[in-house]
PDB file of C-alpha atoms in Angstrom:
ATOM      1  CA  UNK A   4     100.892 112.761 105.361  1.00  0.00           C
ATOM      2  CA  UNK A   5      99.077 110.392 107.727  1.00  0.00           C
ATOM      3  CA  UNK A   6      97.277 113.100 109.686  1.00  0.00           C
ATOM      4  CA  UNK A   7      95.870 114.766 106.567  1.00  0.00           C
ATOM      5  CA  UNK A   8      94.597 111.454 105.170  1.00  0.00           C
ATOM      6  CA  UNK A   9      92.818 110.618 108.429  1.00  0.00           C
ATOM      7  CA  UNK A  10      91.402 114.141 108.756  1.00  0.00           C
ATOM      8  CA  UNK A  11      90.032 113.953 105.210  1.00  0.00           C
ATOM      9  CA  UNK A  12      88.395 110.618 105.966  1.00  0.00           C
ATOM     10  CA  UNK A  13      86.795 111.928 109.190  1.00  0.00           C
ATOM     11  CA  UNK A  14      85.189 114.878 107.378  1.00  0.00           C
ATOM     12  CA  UNK A  15      83.256 112.541 105.082  1.00  0.00           C
ATOM     13  CA  UNK A  16      79.673 111.552 105.934  1.00  0.00           C
ATOM     14  CA  UNK A  17      79.450 108.118 107.605  1.00  0.00           C
ATOM     15  CA  UNK A  18      77.960 106.500 104.516  1.00  0.00           C
ATOM     16  CA  UNK A  19      80.906 107.677 102.352  1.00  0.00           C
ATOM     17  CA  UNK A  20      83.435 106.531 104.919  1.00  0.00           C
ATOM     18  CA  UNK A  21      82.144 102.994 104.491  1.00  0.00           C
ATOM     19  CA  UNK A  22      83.103 103.072 100.810  1.00  0.00           C
ATOM     20  CA  UNK A  23      86.173 105.259 101.156  1.00  0.00           C
ATOM     21  CA  UNK A  24      88.600 103.460  98.894  1.00  0.00           C
ATOM     22  CA  UNK A  25      91.931 103.534 100.669  1.00  0.00           C
ATOM     23  CA  UNK A  26      93.879 103.079  97.443  1.00  0.00           C
ATOM     24  CA  UNK A  27      92.261 105.784  95.320  1.00  0.00           C
ATOM     25  CA  UNK A  28      91.451 108.310  98.021  1.00  0.00           C
ATOM     26  CA  UNK A  29      94.753 107.789  99.793  1.00  0.00           C
ATOM     27  CA  UNK A  30      96.692 108.420  96.592  1.00  0.00           C
ATOM     28  CA  UNK A  31      94.649 111.534  95.824  1.00  0.00           C
ATOM     29  CA  UNK A  32      95.218 112.983  99.291  1.00  0.00           C
ATOM     30  CA  UNK A  33      98.946 112.170  99.275  1.00  0.00           C
ATOM     31  CA  UNK A  34      99.431 113.755  95.879  1.00  0.00           C
ATOM     32  CA  UNK A  35      97.563 116.883  96.960  1.00  0.00           C
ATOM     33  CA  UNK A  36      99.714 117.208 100.088  1.00  0.00           C
ATOM     34  CA  UNK A  37     102.956 116.712  98.161  1.00  0.00           C
ATOM     35  CA  UNK A  38     101.949 119.219  95.494  1.00  0.00           C
ATOM     36  CA  UNK A  39     101.219 121.861  98.158  1.00  0.00           C
ATOM     37  CA  UNK A  40     104.309 121.343 100.286  1.00  0.00           C
ATOM     38  CA  UNK A  41     106.802 124.169 100.348  1.00  0.00           C
ATOM     39  CA  UNK A  42     110.395 123.358  99.362  1.00  0.00           C
ATOM     40  CA  UNK A  43     111.796 120.594 101.582  1.00  0.00           C
ATOM     41  CA  UNK A  44     115.351 120.335 100.270  1.00  0.00           C
ATOM     42  CA  UNK A  45     118.082 122.607 101.562  1.00  0.00           C
ATOM     43  CA  UNK A  46     115.985 124.038 104.391  1.00  0.00           C
ATOM     44  CA  UNK A  47     117.502 122.167 107.344  1.00  0.00           C
ATOM     45  CA  UNK A  48     115.058 119.296 107.808  1.00  0.00           C
ATOM     46  CA  UNK A  49     117.792 116.656 107.761  1.00  0.00           C
ATOM     47  CA  UNK A  50     120.498 116.158 110.405  1.00  0.00           C
ATOM     48  CA  UNK A  51     123.388 116.449 107.950  1.00  0.00           C
ATOM     49  CA  UNK A  52     124.097 117.007 104.232  1.00  0.00           C
ATOM     50  CA  UNK A  53     124.767 113.321 103.516  1.00  0.00           C
ATOM     51  CA  UNK A  54     121.387 112.272 104.941  1.00  0.00           C
ATOM     52  CA  UNK A  55     119.649 114.954 102.890  1.00  0.00           C
ATOM     53  CA  UNK A  56     121.466 113.843  99.727  1.00  0.00           C
ATOM     54  CA  UNK A  57     120.387 110.224 100.281  1.00  0.00           C
ATOM     55  CA  UNK A  58     116.821 111.284 101.113  1.00  0.00           C
ATOM     56  CA  UNK A  59     116.528 113.459  98.031  1.00  0.00           C
ATOM     57  CA  UNK A  60     117.828 110.718  95.738  1.00  0.00           C
ATOM     58  CA  UNK A  61     115.432 108.166  97.263  1.00  0.00           C
ATOM     59  CA  UNK A  62     112.511 110.597  96.978  1.00  0.00           C
ATOM     60  CA  UNK A  63     113.361 111.166  93.330  1.00  0.00           C
ATOM     61  CA  UNK A  64     113.497 107.410  92.767  1.00  0.00           C
ATOM     62  CA  UNK A  65     109.936 107.107  94.108  1.00  0.00           C
ATOM     63  CA  UNK A  66     108.737 109.663  91.579  1.00  0.00           C
ATOM     64  CA  UNK A  67     110.365 107.631  88.778  1.00  0.00           C
ATOM     65  CA  UNK A  68     107.787 104.836  89.117  1.00  0.00           C
ATOM     66  CA  UNK A  69     104.879 106.433  90.987  1.00  0.00           C
ATOM     67  CA  UNK A  70     102.797 109.334  89.748  1.00  0.00           C
ATOM     68  CA  UNK A  71     104.048 111.806  92.357  1.00  0.00           C
ATOM     69  CA  UNK A  72     103.624 115.542  91.616  1.00  0.00           C
ATOM     70  CA  UNK A  73     106.826 116.430  93.456  1.00  0.00           C
ATOM     71  CA  UNK A  74     109.120 114.318  95.629  1.00  0.00           C
ATOM     72  CA  UNK A  75     108.718 116.494  98.725  1.00  0.00           C
ATOM     73  CA  UNK A  76     109.130 113.936 101.484  1.00  0.00           C
ATOM     74  CA  UNK A  77     110.208 114.925 104.970  1.00  0.00           C
ATOM     75  CA  UNK A  78     111.847 112.887 107.746  1.00  0.00           C
ATOM     76  CA  UNK A  79     108.569 112.510 109.692  1.00  0.00           C
ATOM     77  CA  UNK A  80     106.620 110.888 106.811  1.00  0.00           C
ATOM     78  CA  UNK A  81     105.694 107.312 107.725  1.00  0.00           C
ATOM     79  CA  UNK A  82     106.915 104.662 105.299  1.00  0.00           C
ATOM     80  CA  UNK A  83     103.582 102.866 105.673  1.00  0.00           C
ATOM     81  CA  UNK A  84     101.805 105.961 104.345  1.00  0.00           C
ATOM     82  CA  UNK A  85     104.348 106.577 101.579  1.00  0.00           C
ATOM     83  CA  UNK A  86     103.799 102.978 100.476  1.00  0.00           C
ATOM     84  CA  UNK A  87     100.341 104.012  99.243  1.00  0.00           C
ATOM     85  CA  UNK A  88     101.846 106.086  96.436  1.00  0.00           C
ATOM     86  CA  UNK A  89     101.928 103.006  94.216  1.00  0.00           C
ATOM     87  CA  UNK A  90      98.832 100.804  94.053  1.00  0.00           C
ATOM     88  CA  UNK A  91     100.115  97.547  92.612  1.00  0.00           C
ATOM     89  CA  UNK A  92     103.250  96.706  94.621  1.00  0.00           C
ATOM     90  CA  UNK A  93     103.580  99.639  96.991  1.00  0.00           C
ATOM     91  CA  UNK A  94     106.182 102.372  96.783  1.00  0.00           C
ATOM     92  CA  UNK A  95     108.385 100.840  99.477  1.00  0.00           C
ATOM     93  CA  UNK A  96     108.979  97.698  97.384  1.00  0.00           C
ATOM     94  CA  UNK A  97     110.427  99.828  94.617  1.00  0.00           C
ATOM     95  CA  UNK A  98     112.314 101.926  97.142  1.00  0.00           C
ATOM     96  CA  UNK A  99     114.068  98.790  98.447  1.00  0.00           C
ATOM     97  CA  UNK A 100     115.139  97.835  94.932  1.00  0.00           C
ATOM     98  CA  UNK A 101     116.458 101.351  94.392  1.00  0.00           C
ATOM     99  CA  UNK A 102     118.402 101.291  97.665  1.00  0.00           C
ATOM    100  CA  UNK A 103     120.161  98.097  96.694  1.00  0.00           C
ATOM    101  CA  UNK A 104     121.038  99.424  93.255  1.00  0.00           C
ATOM    102  CA  UNK A 105     122.047 102.928  94.327  1.00  0.00           C
ATOM    103  CA  UNK A 106     123.781 102.265  97.615  1.00  0.00           C
ATOM    104  CA  UNK A 107     124.604  98.561  97.594  1.00  0.00           C
ATOM    105  CA  UNK A 108     122.765  97.830 100.819  1.00  0.00           C
ATOM    106  CA  UNK A 109     120.145  95.172 101.317  1.00  0.00           C
ATOM    107  CA  UNK A 110     117.108  95.933 103.441  1.00  0.00           C
ATOM    108  CA  UNK A 111     114.380  93.302 103.699  1.00  0.00           C
ATOM    109  CA  UNK A 112     110.695  94.160 103.748  1.00  0.00           C
ATOM    110  CA  UNK A 113     110.331  91.994 106.881  1.00  0.00           C
ATOM    111  CA  UNK A 114     112.696  94.315 108.702  1.00  0.00           C
ATOM    112  CA  UNK A 115     110.476  97.277 107.846  1.00  0.00           C
ATOM    113  CA  UNK A 116     107.288  95.431 108.761  1.00  0.00           C
ATOM    114  CA  UNK A 117     108.659  94.880 112.257  1.00  0.00           C
ATOM    115  CA  UNK A 118     108.464  98.641 112.806  1.00  0.00           C
ATOM    116  CA  UNK A 119     105.130 100.016 111.504  1.00  0.00           C
ATOM    117  CA  UNK A 120     106.014 103.481 112.849  1.00  0.00           C
ATOM    118  CA  UNK A 121     109.221 103.722 110.801  1.00  0.00           C
ATOM    119  CA  UNK A 122     109.585 107.124 109.203  1.00  0.00           C
ATOM    120  CA  UNK A 123     111.334 108.163 106.022  1.00  0.00           C
ATOM    121  CA  UNK A 124     113.999 109.729 108.236  1.00  0.00           C
ATOM    122  CA  UNK A 125     114.553 106.404 110.047  1.00  0.00           C
ATOM    123  CA  UNK A 126     114.814 104.639 106.703  1.00  0.00           C
ATOM    124  CA  UNK A 127     117.367 107.130 105.391  1.00  0.00           C
ATOM    125  CA  UNK A 128     119.490 106.591 108.507  1.00  0.00           C
ATOM    126  CA  UNK A 129     119.451 102.812 107.924  1.00  0.00           C
ATOM    127  CA  UNK A 130     120.553 103.355 104.331  1.00  0.00           C
ATOM    128  CA  UNK A 131     123.259 105.780 105.438  1.00  0.00           C
ATOM    129  CA  UNK A 132     124.651 103.332 107.996  1.00  0.00           C
ATOM    130  CA  UNK A 133     124.663 100.349 105.600  1.00  0.00           C
ATOM    131  CA  UNK A 134     125.605 101.876 102.268  1.00  0.00           C
ATOM    132  CA  UNK A 135     128.636 100.410 100.559  1.00  0.00           C
ATOM    133  CA  UNK A 136     128.835 102.735  97.571  1.00  0.00           C
ATOM    134  CA  UNK A 137     127.855 106.183  96.411  1.00  0.00           C
ATOM    135  CA  UNK A 138     125.242 106.509  93.677  1.00  0.00           C
ATOM    136  CA  UNK A 139     126.506 107.087  90.170  1.00  0.00           C
ATOM    137  CA  UNK A 140     125.753 110.545  88.894  1.00  0.00           C
TER     138      UNK A 140
END
């Protein structure tokens, strides 16, 4: 997701780059990437079935509050980039609320801010290691 956003920005003329609204343009690019991604679930991107199940449920929870065309997140997606899917509070804020409700584990935003290169895969592994319950069906 990050690479495509930066590549899109670089292709713009210098005068447009100055006014390149990160919020609007970022959301547009992210949504286009997600809409075009091939299937990401059940194709071996995750280290084990439990991690994939957690990742899929978290991805679906993002699409419940953000206007995401399809929750096709992969382990390498940076959380900092995914955060741009929701303009007002950021997608990660809602993701943290969902993690606490679904899995009973508390993860503070400060903890995530300490690692700006944290990926969705890293985040899923934290959830997996700290979860105290399984999500209700």
